[in-house]
Amino acid sequence: MTRLFGTDGVRGLANAALTAELALDLSVAAAHVLADRGDFAGHRPVAVVGRDTRISGQFLEAAVVAGLASAGVDVLLLGVLPTPGVAYLTGSLGADLGVMLSASHNPMPDNGLKFLARGGHKLDDTIEVAIERRMREEWQRPTGGHVGRVSPYADAVKDYAAHLVASTTLPLAGLKVVLDCAAGAAFEAGPKALRDAGAEVIAIHAEPDGLNINDNCGSTHLESLQKAVVEHVADAGFGLDGDSDRCLAVDHEGNVVDGDQILAVLALALRDQGLLVKDTVVATVMSNLGFVRAMKAAGVGVRQTKVGDRYVLEAMKISGYSLGGEQSGHVILSDYATTGDGILTALKVLERMAATGRSLQELAGVMTRLPQVLVNVKDVDKARTDEDAVLAAAVAEEEATLGETGRILLRPSGTESLVRVMVEAPTSEIANDVANRLAAVVKAQLAL
């Protein structure tokens, strides 16, 4: 059986791969699995449901609500709200289940469905597997007063924004910020939270029409944010994605500040406050070598995981770490959130600026990014990546030449027949040369 759940819920082309029928079936099955686990024992079960701004979210929301209510689950409709907002309210409202409809940074035609367990945490893999197995089973349907009630929850944005503001310890008065809302789920909550925290906010791409989410804007397209920061003479800019679980930044001169640099800024901020657990930050193997070096120089340890926020979060949970994230801008501050939160990330960076009186450019300068080149080698037998002796020898030779000045990573794709060749080196020219030489070896040795 092909798995429906990926690393971040169920995603696909809305009304093609991800249909109303599928959303309904998944919701019914989720209710059954949680009920059988005893999660609903002794009370009427409650779920909260939120979505981003995609037009397909409207019919998918209706399908999810129909599935849950038909299974006897009361539903609170949160409306348009960021994924971390749904996670927060799942916990603060004492809900048994949270559901978010979003495909994050994907293009508008896609959508996704993500379930959150009590407390706002991602479901375990075992529960997701159980949900898939229980789909379309025969079941005893509740009737009369046992079916679920559906009610709007009008204070979702207000409550979530208040939670974000409460996470800051310093007023942000005097800081001018441009916030790119990606025409997505944070179009209301993002500007409100930053303004309520005291910042002057220029919001762009904050007028969603259901079609323009992530359309040449947000964290995957920072050009308009860079331009706006310079034009408005702002202190910084922040680009969110469609569901606001990630954030990239731009300094006052329009230079991009990536996820590694944001992690570095926040790691030192938490360390100085005595809040960086075990003086360690969690990152992935794709984090720039410059980040690892900067943290080592500052006396901060780096725990590296496989690529994917779920692996970062897993490592944080096991060891109790307070900060982790990815180069893409997915930053997890576990003292305040159960998942990545782009608005929270922006607030914490601004708080560091206010506390130190230093510009974002100065703060981000704690690390120097090494040029990083990524080459995708398609149509190869990725399963043999770690087994081919000729390829291993070629990698070893290049690593010996680079020494401590660079890094090489060969990573088979999780979904395609390709191998990613990542090289970091002192210059872009060297990185390109090494990456292309190794890509040629991968193509020759792992040919299908």
Coordinates of C-alpha atoms in Angstrom, one line a residue:
M1 CA 0.0 0.0 0.0
T2 CA 1.4 3.4 -1.0
R3 CA 1.6 5.7 2.0
L4 CA -0.7 8.7 1.9
F5 CA 1.1 10.6 4.7
G6 CA 4.4 12.2 3.8
T7 CA 6.8 14.0 6.1
D8 CA 4.3 16.8 6.6
G9 CA 0.9 15.3 6.3
V10 CA -1.1 14.5 3.1
R11 CA -0.4 16.7 0.2
G12 CA -1.4 16.8 -3.5
L13 CA -3.2 18.6 -6.3
A14 CA -6.5 19.8 -4.8
N15 CA -9.6 18.1 -6.2
A16 CA -7.3 15.6 -8.1
A17 CA -5.0 13.8 -5.7
L18 CA -6.5 15.4 -2.7
T19 CA -10.2 15.2 -3.0
A20 CA -13.1 16.0 -0.7
E21 CA -13.8 12.3 -0.4
L22 CA -10.3 11.6 0.7
A23 CA -10.4 14.4 3.2
L24 CA -13.6 13.1 4.6
D25 CA -12.4 9.5 4.8
L26 CA -9.2 10.6 6.5
S27 CA -11.1 12.6 9.1
V28 CA -13.4 9.8 10.0
A29 CA -10.6 7.4 10.3
A30 CA -8.6 9.8 12.5
A31 CA -11.6 10.1 14.8
H32 CA -11.9 6.3 15.0
V33 CA -8.2 5.7 15.7
L34 CA -8.1 8.4 18.5
A35 CA -11.3 7.1 20.0
D36 CA -10.0 3.5 20.1
R37 CA -6.8 4.8 21.8
G38 CA -8.9 6.2 24.6
D39 CA -8.2 9.9 23.7
F40 CA -11.9 10.7 23.8
A41 CA -12.8 8.8 27.0
G42 CA -15.1 10.5 29.5
H43 CA -15.9 13.6 27.4
R44 CA -17.3 14.8 24.1
P45 CA -14.3 15.0 21.7
V46 CA -13.4 18.4 20.3
A47 CA -11.3 19.2 17.2
V48 CA -10.1 22.6 15.9
V49 CA -9.8 23.1 12.2
G50 CA -7.9 25.9 10.4
R51 CA -6.8 26.6 6.8
D52 CA -4.7 28.9 4.7
T53 CA -6.0 31.1 2.0
R54 CA -6.2 28.7 -1.0
I55 CA -9.7 28.5 -2.5
S56 CA -9.6 24.7 -2.3
G57 CA -9.3 25.0 1.4
Q58 CA -13.0 26.0 1.5
F59 CA -14.4 22.7 0.2
L60 CA -11.7 20.6 1.9
E61 CA -12.6 22.3 5.2
A62 CA -16.2 21.4 4.6
A63 CA -15.2 17.8 4.0
V64 CA -13.0 17.5 7.1
V65 CA -15.8 19.0 9.2
A66 CA -18.4 16.7 7.8
G67 CA -16.1 13.7 8.5
L68 CA -15.4 14.7 12.1
A69 CA -18.9 15.7 13.0
S70 CA -20.4 12.6 11.5
A71 CA -18.0 10.6 13.8
G72 CA -19.3 12.4 16.8
V73 CA -16.6 15.0 17.2
D74 CA -17.5 18.6 18.0
V75 CA -15.6 21.1 15.7
L76 CA -14.4 24.6 16.3
L77 CA -13.8 26.5 13.0
L78 CA -10.7 28.7 13.3
G79 CA -10.9 30.1 9.8
V80 CA -7.7 31.3 8.1
L81 CA -4.8 30.9 10.6
P82 CA -1.1 29.9 10.4
T83 CA -0.2 26.3 11.1
P84 CA 1.5 27.2 14.3
G85 CA -1.6 29.1 15.3
V86 CA -3.7 26.0 14.9
A87 CA -1.1 24.0 16.9
Y88 CA -1.2 26.6 19.7
L89 CA -5.0 26.7 19.9
T90 CA -5.1 22.9 19.8
G91 CA -3.3 23.0 23.1
S92 CA -4.7 26.2 24.7
L93 CA -8.3 25.2 24.0
G94 CA -7.8 21.7 25.2
A95 CA -8.8 20.1 21.9
D96 CA -8.3 16.4 21.3
L97 CA -7.3 17.0 17.7
G98 CA -6.1 19.8 15.4
V99 CA -6.5 19.9 11.6
M100 CA -4.7 22.3 9.3
L101 CA -5.5 22.5 5.6
S102 CA -2.4 23.9 3.8
A103 CA 0.3 22.9 1.4
S104 CA 2.7 25.4 3.0
H105 CA 5.1 26.9 0.4
N106 CA 3.7 24.8 -2.5
P107 CA 1.9 26.6 -5.4
M108 CA -1.7 27.5 -5.1
P109 CA -3.3 24.5 -6.9
D110 CA -1.8 22.1 -4.3
N111 CA -3.3 21.7 -0.8
G112 CA -2.6 19.5 2.2
L113 CA -4.1 18.0 5.3
K114 CA -2.2 17.8 8.6
F115 CA -3.4 16.3 11.8
L116 CA -2.2 17.5 15.2
A117 CA -2.5 15.5 18.4
R118 CA -3.6 16.9 21.8
G119 CA -1.3 19.7 22.8
G120 CA -0.6 20.7 19.3
H121 CA 2.1 18.1 18.5
K122 CA 2.5 16.2 15.2
L123 CA 1.0 12.8 15.1
D124 CA 3.4 9.8 15.5
D125 CA 4.0 7.8 12.4
T126 CA 2.3 4.8 14.0
I127 CA -0.9 6.8 14.3
E128 CA -0.8 8.0 10.7
V129 CA -0.3 4.4 9.6
A130 CA -3.3 3.3 11.7
I131 CA -5.4 6.1 10.1
E132 CA -4.6 4.9 6.6
R133 CA -5.6 1.4 7.5
R134 CA -8.9 2.4 9.0
M135 CA -10.1 4.3 6.0
R136 CA -13.5 3.4 4.5
E137 CA -14.1 0.7 7.0
E138 CA -17.7 -0.3 8.1
W139 CA -18.7 1.6 11.3
Q140 CA -21.6 2.3 13.6
R141 CA -22.6 5.9 12.9
P142 CA -23.8 8.0 15.8
T143 CA -27.2 9.6 15.5
G144 CA -29.4 12.1 17.2
G145 CA -27.6 14.1 19.9
H146 CA -24.4 12.1 19.5
V147 CA -23.4 13.7 16.2
G148 CA -20.8 16.5 16.4
R149 CA -21.7 20.2 16.7
V150 CA -19.9 22.7 14.5
S151 CA -19.2 26.3 15.8
P152 CA -17.0 29.2 14.6
Y153 CA -14.3 30.3 17.0
A154 CA -14.1 34.1 16.4
D155 CA -11.1 34.8 18.6
A156 CA -8.6 32.6 16.9
V157 CA -6.4 35.4 15.4
K158 CA -6.7 37.5 18.6
D159 CA -5.7 34.6 20.9
Y160 CA -2.8 33.5 18.7
A161 CA -1.4 37.0 18.3
A162 CA -1.6 37.6 22.0
H163 CA 0.3 34.4 22.6
L164 CA 3.0 35.6 20.2
V165 CA 3.3 39.0 21.8
A166 CA 3.5 37.4 25.3
S167 CA 6.6 35.5 24.1
T168 CA 8.5 38.8 23.8
T169 CA 10.2 40.4 26.7
L170 CA 11.1 43.8 25.2
P171 CA 9.0 46.4 23.4
L172 CA 9.9 46.7 19.7
A173 CA 9.2 50.4 19.5
G174 CA 11.5 52.3 17.1
L175 CA 11.9 49.3 14.7
K176 CA 10.5 49.6 11.3
V177 CA 9.7 46.2 9.6
V178 CA 8.5 45.0 6.3
L179 CA 6.5 41.8 6.5
D180 CA 5.8 39.7 3.4
C181 CA 2.7 37.6 4.3
A182 CA 2.9 35.5 1.1
A183 CA -0.8 36.2 0.5
G184 CA -1.2 33.3 2.9
A185 CA -2.4 32.3 6.4
A186 CA -0.6 35.0 8.3
F187 CA -2.0 38.0 6.4
E188 CA -3.9 39.1 9.5
A189 CA -2.1 37.5 12.4
G190 CA 1.4 38.5 11.3
P191 CA 1.0 42.3 11.0
K192 CA -1.2 42.3 14.2
A193 CA 1.4 40.5 16.3
L194 CA 4.3 42.6 15.2
R195 CA 2.3 45.9 15.7
D196 CA 1.0 44.8 19.1
A197 CA 4.6 44.1 20.1
G198 CA 5.5 47.7 19.3
A199 CA 7.1 47.6 15.8
E200 CA 6.1 49.8 12.9
V201 CA 4.9 47.4 10.2
I202 CA 4.6 47.7 6.4
A203 CA 2.7 44.6 5.3
I204 CA 3.1 43.4 1.7
H205 CA 1.3 40.6 -0.1
A206 CA -1.3 40.8 2.6
E207 CA -4.4 40.8 0.4
P208 CA -5.1 37.2 -0.4
D209 CA -7.7 36.4 -3.1
G210 CA -7.5 32.6 -2.8
L211 CA -5.3 32.4 -5.9
N212 CA -2.2 34.4 -5.2
I213 CA -0.8 32.5 -2.2
N214 CA 3.0 32.1 -2.6
D215 CA 2.8 33.7 -6.1
N216 CA 6.2 35.4 -6.5
C217 CA 6.2 36.4 -2.9
G218 CA 7.0 35.1 0.6
S219 CA 10.0 33.1 1.7
T220 CA 10.5 31.4 -1.6
H221 CA 10.5 34.7 -3.6
L222 CA 12.2 37.4 -1.6
E223 CA 12.8 39.9 -4.4
S224 CA 9.8 42.2 -3.6
L225 CA 10.6 42.1 0.1
Q226 CA 14.2 43.1 -0.6
K227 CA 13.0 46.0 -2.7
A228 CA 10.4 47.1 -0.1
V229 CA 12.9 47.1 2.7
V230 CA 15.2 49.5 0.9
E231 CA 12.4 51.7 -0.4
H232 CA 10.8 52.1 3.0
V233 CA 14.2 52.5 4.8
A234 CA 13.2 49.7 7.1
D235 CA 15.4 48.1 9.7
A236 CA 14.6 44.6 8.5
G237 CA 12.2 42.5 6.5
F238 CA 10.7 39.1 7.0
G239 CA 9.3 36.7 4.4
L240 CA 6.8 34.1 5.5
D241 CA 5.5 31.1 3.5
G242 CA 1.9 30.2 2.8
D243 CA 1.1 28.7 6.2
S244 CA 3.7 30.8 8.1
D245 CA 5.7 27.9 9.6
R246 CA 8.9 29.3 8.2
C247 CA 10.6 32.6 7.8
L248 CA 13.6 34.1 6.0
A249 CA 14.8 37.7 6.6
V250 CA 16.3 40.6 4.8
D251 CA 18.7 43.2 6.4
H252 CA 18.4 47.0 6.0
E253 CA 20.5 46.9 2.8
G254 CA 18.3 44.2 1.2
N255 CA 20.7 41.3 1.8
V256 CA 19.1 37.9 2.4
V257 CA 19.5 36.4 5.9
D258 CA 18.8 32.7 5.6
G259 CA 17.7 30.1 8.1
D260 CA 21.2 29.2 9.2
Q261 CA 22.0 32.9 10.0
I262 CA 18.7 33.3 11.8
L263 CA 19.5 30.1 13.9
A264 CA 22.9 31.6 14.7
V265 CA 21.4 34.9 15.9
L266 CA 18.8 33.2 18.0
A267 CA 21.3 30.6 19.4
L268 CA 23.5 33.4 20.8
A269 CA 20.5 35.3 22.1
L270 CA 19.2 32.3 24.0
R271 CA 22.7 31.4 25.2
D272 CA 23.1 35.0 26.6
Q273 CA 19.8 34.6 28.4
G274 CA 20.7 31.2 29.8
L275 CA 17.8 29.7 27.8
L276 CA 19.8 27.6 25.3
V277 CA 19.4 24.1 26.7
K278 CA 22.8 22.3 27.0
D279 CA 24.2 25.2 25.0
T280 CA 23.3 23.2 21.9
V281 CA 21.3 24.0 18.7
V282 CA 19.7 21.4 16.4
A283 CA 20.2 21.7 12.7
T284 CA 20.2 19.4 9.6
V285 CA 23.1 18.0 7.6
M286 CA 22.3 20.7 5.0
S287 CA 23.3 23.5 7.3
N288 CA 26.1 25.6 6.0
L289 CA 29.6 24.7 7.3
G290 CA 30.0 28.4 8.2
F291 CA 27.1 28.0 10.7
V292 CA 28.8 25.1 12.4
R293 CA 32.1 26.9 12.6
A294 CA 30.5 30.0 14.0
M295 CA 28.7 28.1 16.7
K296 CA 31.9 26.2 17.6
A297 CA 33.7 29.5 18.0
A298 CA 31.0 30.8 20.2
G299 CA 31.0 27.7 22.4
V300 CA 27.7 26.4 21.1
G301 CA 27.3 22.8 20.1
V302 CA 25.5 21.7 16.9
R303 CA 23.5 18.5 16.8
Q304 CA 22.8 17.6 13.1
T305 CA 19.9 15.5 11.8
K306 CA 18.6 14.3 8.5
V307 CA 16.9 16.9 6.4
G308 CA 13.3 17.6 7.5
D309 CA 11.7 19.6 10.3
R310 CA 10.2 16.4 11.8
Y311 CA 13.8 15.0 12.4
V312 CA 14.9 18.3 14.0
L313 CA 11.8 18.3 16.2
E314 CA 12.4 14.6 17.1
A315 CA 16.0 15.3 18.2
M316 CA 14.8 18.3 20.2
K317 CA 12.1 16.3 22.0
I318 CA 14.5 13.4 22.9
S319 CA 17.1 15.6 24.4
G320 CA 15.0 18.6 25.6
Y321 CA 16.8 21.1 23.3
S322 CA 15.2 24.6 23.1
L323 CA 16.2 25.7 19.6
G324 CA 16.4 23.9 16.2
G325 CA 15.8 24.6 12.5
E326 CA 16.6 24.4 8.9
Q327 CA 18.4 26.6 6.3
S328 CA 14.9 27.1 4.7
G329 CA 13.8 29.2 7.7
H330 CA 11.9 26.5 9.6
V331 CA 12.8 27.5 13.1
I332 CA 11.5 25.8 16.2
L333 CA 11.6 27.5 19.6
S334 CA 10.3 24.8 21.9
D335 CA 9.7 27.1 24.9
Y336 CA 7.0 28.8 22.9
A337 CA 5.8 26.5 20.1
T338 CA 5.4 22.9 19.2
T339 CA 6.3 23.5 15.5
G340 CA 8.1 26.0 13.3
D341 CA 6.6 29.5 13.6
G342 CA 7.6 32.2 11.2
I343 CA 6.0 35.1 13.1
L344 CA 7.5 34.0 16.3
T345 CA 10.9 33.8 14.6
A346 CA 10.6 37.3 13.3
L347 CA 9.6 38.6 16.8
K348 CA 12.6 36.9 18.4
V349 CA 15.0 38.3 15.9
L350 CA 13.6 41.8 16.4
E351 CA 13.8 41.3 20.1
R352 CA 17.5 40.5 19.8
M353 CA 18.0 43.7 17.7
A354 CA 16.2 45.7 20.4
A355 CA 18.2 44.1 23.2
T356 CA 21.6 44.7 21.6
G357 CA 21.0 47.9 19.6
R358 CA 22.7 46.2 16.7
S359 CA 21.4 45.9 13.1
L360 CA 20.3 42.6 11.7
Q361 CA 23.3 42.8 9.3
E362 CA 25.7 43.0 12.3
L363 CA 24.0 40.2 14.1
A364 CA 23.9 37.9 11.1
G365 CA 27.6 38.6 10.5
V366 CA 28.4 36.2 13.3
M367 CA 28.7 33.6 10.6
T368 CA 30.2 33.6 7.1
R369 CA 28.3 31.5 4.6
L370 CA 30.5 29.3 2.5
P371 CA 29.5 29.1 -1.1
Q372 CA 27.2 26.1 -1.4
V373 CA 26.4 24.3 -4.7
L374 CA 23.7 21.7 -5.1
V375 CA 23.6 19.5 -8.3
N376 CA 20.7 17.0 -8.8
V377 CA 21.8 13.9 -10.8
K378 CA 18.6 12.4 -12.3
D379 CA 17.7 8.9 -13.5
V380 CA 20.2 7.0 -11.4
D381 CA 20.0 4.1 -8.9
K382 CA 20.0 6.0 -5.7
A383 CA 20.0 2.9 -3.6
R384 CA 23.6 2.2 -4.5
T385 CA 24.9 5.7 -3.5
D386 CA 26.6 4.4 -0.4
E387 CA 27.8 1.1 -1.9
D388 CA 29.7 2.0 -5.1
A389 CA 33.5 1.8 -4.4
V390 CA 34.5 4.1 -7.4
L391 CA 32.1 6.8 -6.2
A392 CA 33.3 6.5 -2.6
A393 CA 36.9 6.8 -3.8
A394 CA 36.1 9.9 -5.8
V395 CA 34.4 11.5 -2.8
A396 CA 37.3 10.7 -0.6
E397 CA 39.8 12.2 -3.0
E398 CA 37.8 15.5 -3.3
E399 CA 37.4 15.6 0.5
A400 CA 41.1 15.2 0.9
T401 CA 41.7 18.1 -1.4
L402 CA 39.2 20.4 0.4
G403 CA 40.4 19.4 3.8
E404 CA 38.8 21.6 6.5
T405 CA 38.0 24.3 4.0
G406 CA 34.8 22.6 2.6
R407 CA 32.4 19.8 2.8
I408 CA 30.7 17.2 0.5
L409 CA 27.3 15.5 1.0
L410 CA 25.7 13.0 -1.3
R411 CA 22.0 12.6 -0.5
P412 CA 19.6 10.2 -2.3
S413 CA 16.2 11.8 -2.9
G414 CA 13.4 10.4 -0.8
T415 CA 10.8 10.6 -3.6
E416 CA 12.7 10.6 -7.0
S417 CA 15.3 8.5 -8.8
L418 CA 18.0 11.1 -8.2
V419 CA 21.0 11.8 -6.0
R420 CA 21.8 15.3 -4.7
V421 CA 25.4 16.3 -4.7
M422 CA 26.1 19.2 -2.3
V423 CA 29.5 20.8 -2.1
E424 CA 30.7 23.7 0.1
A425 CA 34.1 25.3 -0.6
P426 CA 36.0 28.6 -0.1
T427 CA 34.8 29.9 -3.5
S428 CA 31.9 29.3 -5.8
E429 CA 34.2 28.3 -8.6
I430 CA 35.8 25.5 -6.5
A431 CA 32.4 24.3 -5.2
N432 CA 31.0 24.2 -8.8
D433 CA 34.1 22.3 -10.1
V434 CA 33.9 19.7 -7.3
A435 CA 30.2 19.3 -7.6
N436 CA 30.2 18.8 -11.4
R437 CA 33.1 16.3 -11.2
L438 CA 31.3 14.2 -8.6
A439 CA 28.0 14.5 -10.5
A440 CA 29.7 13.0 -13.5
V441 CA 30.9 10.1 -11.4
V442 CA 27.4 9.6 -9.9
K443 CA 25.9 9.6 -13.4
A444 CA 28.4 7.0 -14.7
Q445 CA 28.5 4.7 -11.7
L446 CA 24.9 4.7 -10.8
A447 CA 23.3 4.6 -14.2
L448 CA 20.1 2.7 -14.4

